[in-house]
XYZ file of C-alpha atoms in Angstrom:
189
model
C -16.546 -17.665 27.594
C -16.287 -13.555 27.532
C -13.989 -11.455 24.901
C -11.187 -9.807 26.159
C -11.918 -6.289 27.167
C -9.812 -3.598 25.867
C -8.446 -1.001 27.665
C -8.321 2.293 25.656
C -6.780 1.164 22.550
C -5.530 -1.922 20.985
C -7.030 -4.331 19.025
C -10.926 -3.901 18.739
C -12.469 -6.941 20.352
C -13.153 -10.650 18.649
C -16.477 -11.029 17.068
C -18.852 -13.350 18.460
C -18.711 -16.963 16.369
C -20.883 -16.995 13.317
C -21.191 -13.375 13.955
C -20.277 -11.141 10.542
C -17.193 -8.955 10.744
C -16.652 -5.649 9.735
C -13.643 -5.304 7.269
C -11.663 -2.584 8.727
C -8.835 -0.424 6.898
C -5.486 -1.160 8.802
C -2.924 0.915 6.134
C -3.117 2.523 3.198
C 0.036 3.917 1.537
C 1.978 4.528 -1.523
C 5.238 3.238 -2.411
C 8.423 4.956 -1.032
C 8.087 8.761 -2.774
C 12.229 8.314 -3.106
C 11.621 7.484 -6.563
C 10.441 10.823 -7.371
C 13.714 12.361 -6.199
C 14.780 12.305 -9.940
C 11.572 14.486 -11.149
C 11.945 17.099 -8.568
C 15.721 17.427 -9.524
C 14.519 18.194 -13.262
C 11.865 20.047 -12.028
C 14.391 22.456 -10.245
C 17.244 22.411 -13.197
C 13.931 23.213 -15.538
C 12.621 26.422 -13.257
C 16.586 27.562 -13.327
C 16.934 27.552 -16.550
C 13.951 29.051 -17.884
C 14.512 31.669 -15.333
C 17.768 32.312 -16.756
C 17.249 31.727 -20.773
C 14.049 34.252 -20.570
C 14.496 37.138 -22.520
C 17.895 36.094 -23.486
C 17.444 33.761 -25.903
C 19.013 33.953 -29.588
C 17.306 35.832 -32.412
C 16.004 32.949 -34.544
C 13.767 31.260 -30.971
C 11.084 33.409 -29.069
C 10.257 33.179 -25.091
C 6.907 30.892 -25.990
C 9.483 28.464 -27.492
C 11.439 28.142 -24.537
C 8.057 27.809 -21.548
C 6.389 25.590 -24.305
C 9.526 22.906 -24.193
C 9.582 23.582 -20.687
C 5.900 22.774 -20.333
C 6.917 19.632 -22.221
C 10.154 18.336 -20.289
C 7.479 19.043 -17.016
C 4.540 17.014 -18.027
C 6.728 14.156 -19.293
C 9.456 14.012 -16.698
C 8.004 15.341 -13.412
C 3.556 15.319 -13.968
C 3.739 11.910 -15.443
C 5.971 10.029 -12.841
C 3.947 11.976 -9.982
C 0.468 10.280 -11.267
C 1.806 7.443 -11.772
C 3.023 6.922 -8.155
C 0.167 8.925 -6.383
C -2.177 5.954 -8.450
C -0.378 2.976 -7.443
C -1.995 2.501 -3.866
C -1.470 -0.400 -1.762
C -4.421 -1.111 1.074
C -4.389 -3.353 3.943
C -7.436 -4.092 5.612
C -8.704 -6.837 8.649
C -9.767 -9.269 5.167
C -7.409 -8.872 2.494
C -4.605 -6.814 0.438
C -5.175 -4.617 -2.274
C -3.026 -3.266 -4.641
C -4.492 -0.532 -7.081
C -2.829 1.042 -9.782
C -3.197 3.031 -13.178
C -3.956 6.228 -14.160
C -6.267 6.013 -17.304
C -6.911 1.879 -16.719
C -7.467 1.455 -13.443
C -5.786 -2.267 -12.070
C -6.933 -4.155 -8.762
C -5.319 -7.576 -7.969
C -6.264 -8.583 -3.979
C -5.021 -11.714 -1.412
C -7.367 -12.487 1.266
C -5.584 -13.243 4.615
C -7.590 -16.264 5.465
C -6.305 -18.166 2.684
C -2.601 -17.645 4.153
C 0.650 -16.818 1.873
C 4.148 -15.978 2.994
C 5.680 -13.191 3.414
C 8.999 -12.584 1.558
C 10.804 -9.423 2.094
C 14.139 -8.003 0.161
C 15.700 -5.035 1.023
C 18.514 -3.192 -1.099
C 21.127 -1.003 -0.052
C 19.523 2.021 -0.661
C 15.873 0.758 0.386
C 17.685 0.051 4.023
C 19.151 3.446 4.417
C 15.656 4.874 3.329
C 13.932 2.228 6.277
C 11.973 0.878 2.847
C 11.672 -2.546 1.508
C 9.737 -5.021 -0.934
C 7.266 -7.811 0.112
C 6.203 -10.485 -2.082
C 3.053 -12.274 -0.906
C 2.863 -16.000 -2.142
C -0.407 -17.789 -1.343
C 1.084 -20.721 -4.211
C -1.972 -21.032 -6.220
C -2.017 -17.175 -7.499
C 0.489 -15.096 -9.074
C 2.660 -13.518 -6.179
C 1.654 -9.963 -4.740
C 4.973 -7.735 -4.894
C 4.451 -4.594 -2.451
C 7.446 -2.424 -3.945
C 9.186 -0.056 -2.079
C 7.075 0.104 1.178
C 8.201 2.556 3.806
C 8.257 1.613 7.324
C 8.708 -2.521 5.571
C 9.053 -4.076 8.841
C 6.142 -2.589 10.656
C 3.924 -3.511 7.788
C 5.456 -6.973 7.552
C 4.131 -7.535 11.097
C 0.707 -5.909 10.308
C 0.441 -8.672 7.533
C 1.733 -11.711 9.984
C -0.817 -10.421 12.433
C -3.830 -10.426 10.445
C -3.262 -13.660 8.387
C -2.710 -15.248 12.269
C -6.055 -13.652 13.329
C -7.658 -14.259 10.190
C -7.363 -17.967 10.408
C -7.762 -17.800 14.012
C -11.206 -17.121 13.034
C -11.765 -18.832 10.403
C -10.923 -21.843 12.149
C -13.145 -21.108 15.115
C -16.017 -20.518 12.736
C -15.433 -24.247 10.905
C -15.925 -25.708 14.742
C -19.616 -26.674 15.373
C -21.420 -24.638 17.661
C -21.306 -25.624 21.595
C -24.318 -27.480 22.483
C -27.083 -25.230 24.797
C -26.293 -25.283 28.615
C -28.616 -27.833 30.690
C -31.232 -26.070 32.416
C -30.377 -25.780 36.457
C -32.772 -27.624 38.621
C -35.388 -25.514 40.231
C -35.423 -22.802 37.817
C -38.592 -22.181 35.660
C-alpha cells in the first residue's frame, strides 16, 4: 500500500505503522482580546485626565500625587488584566490540547485526541458578532476542558474534529497486527 502524496500543501503525509510520529503544533492562540476593551477605555480616560489635572491641581495635592494614583489605577486596571490574558494560552497540536495559564503559578491541564471527547460549543450574542465562541471538551472520565472565548470558534472546532478522527485513525491502525511478509516469487534468488 503507498501514502498519499501531497501536492504542495495540505496535510503532511501518514506515518508508516508502528512508525513514531512527530507531534506537530496546529494553533496556538489566546482567548478573544475583546475582553480587554474595558482596560484600554480606562487606560485612555486615565492619560486624559492626568493630561488635564497636571499642574492644575488644588493647593493641598502635588503633581506626584496625581501620576502616582495614576500609576496605580494602570497597573491594577489595565497591566494586570493584560498579563493575565497574554498568560492564558491555549495550544493545539497533532497529540493533544493544552491549556496554560497563570502569571506567578504557572497551570497546565491537557486532553489527548486519541482518547476522544466531544466537542461542545456555546456562543453568546456578543461572542457571535465578534466571530468568537466557547468549547468545552468532555472526554467523561476527566474534568471538562472549557476553551473560552476562542476567535475564529468554528475553524478551530473543525481543527479539533479533524485530529481526534485522525488520531484514532491511527491509533486503531497501530492496534491491528502487522501484515504477514509477502511469499517469495518463484525463480527469484
Amino acid at each position: 500500500m503507498t501514502q498519499p502524496m501531497s501536492y504542495g500543501g495540505g496535510r503532511p503525509m501518514a506515518p508508516a505503522p508502528g512508525a513514531p510520529t512527530p507531534e506537530l503544533r496546529v494553533a496556538r492562540f489566546r482567548g478573544h482580546a475583546r475582553r480587554l476593551t474595558w482596560s484600554a477605555l480606562v487606560l485612555i480616560i486615565v492619560a486624559g485626565a492626568v493630561g488635564y489635572l497636571y499642574g492644575n491641581l488644588p493647593a493641598p495635592f502635588a503633581n506626584w500625587m496625581l501620576l502616582a494614583a495614576a500609576a496605580l489605577v494602570v497597573f491594577l486596571l489595565v497591566l494586570l488584566p493584560f498579563l493575565a490574558w497574554w498568560a492564558h494560552v491555549y495550544t493545539i497540536t497533532t497529540r493533544r490540547v493544552i491549556e496554560r495559564s497563570g502569571i506567578l503559578i504557572a497551570r497546565r491541564r491537557e486532553l489527548a485526541h486519541v482518547r476522544g471527547y466531544t466537542i461542545q460549543a456555546r456562543r453568546g450574542i456578543l461572542q457571535r458578532m465578534w466571530g468568537a465562541g466557547t468549547l468545552t471538551l468532555s472526554n467523561g472520565v476527566d474534568a471538562p476542558l472549557r476553551l473560552t472565548n476562542v476567535p475564529s470558534v468554528g475553524l478551530v472546532h473543525e481543527a479539533l474534529v479533524d485530529q481526534v478522527e485522525v488520531n484514532q485513525i491511527l491509533a486503531h491502525r497501530d492496534a491491528q497486527p502487522p501484515l504477514p511478509p509477502p511469499p517469495p516469487v518463484p525463480g527469484t534468488p
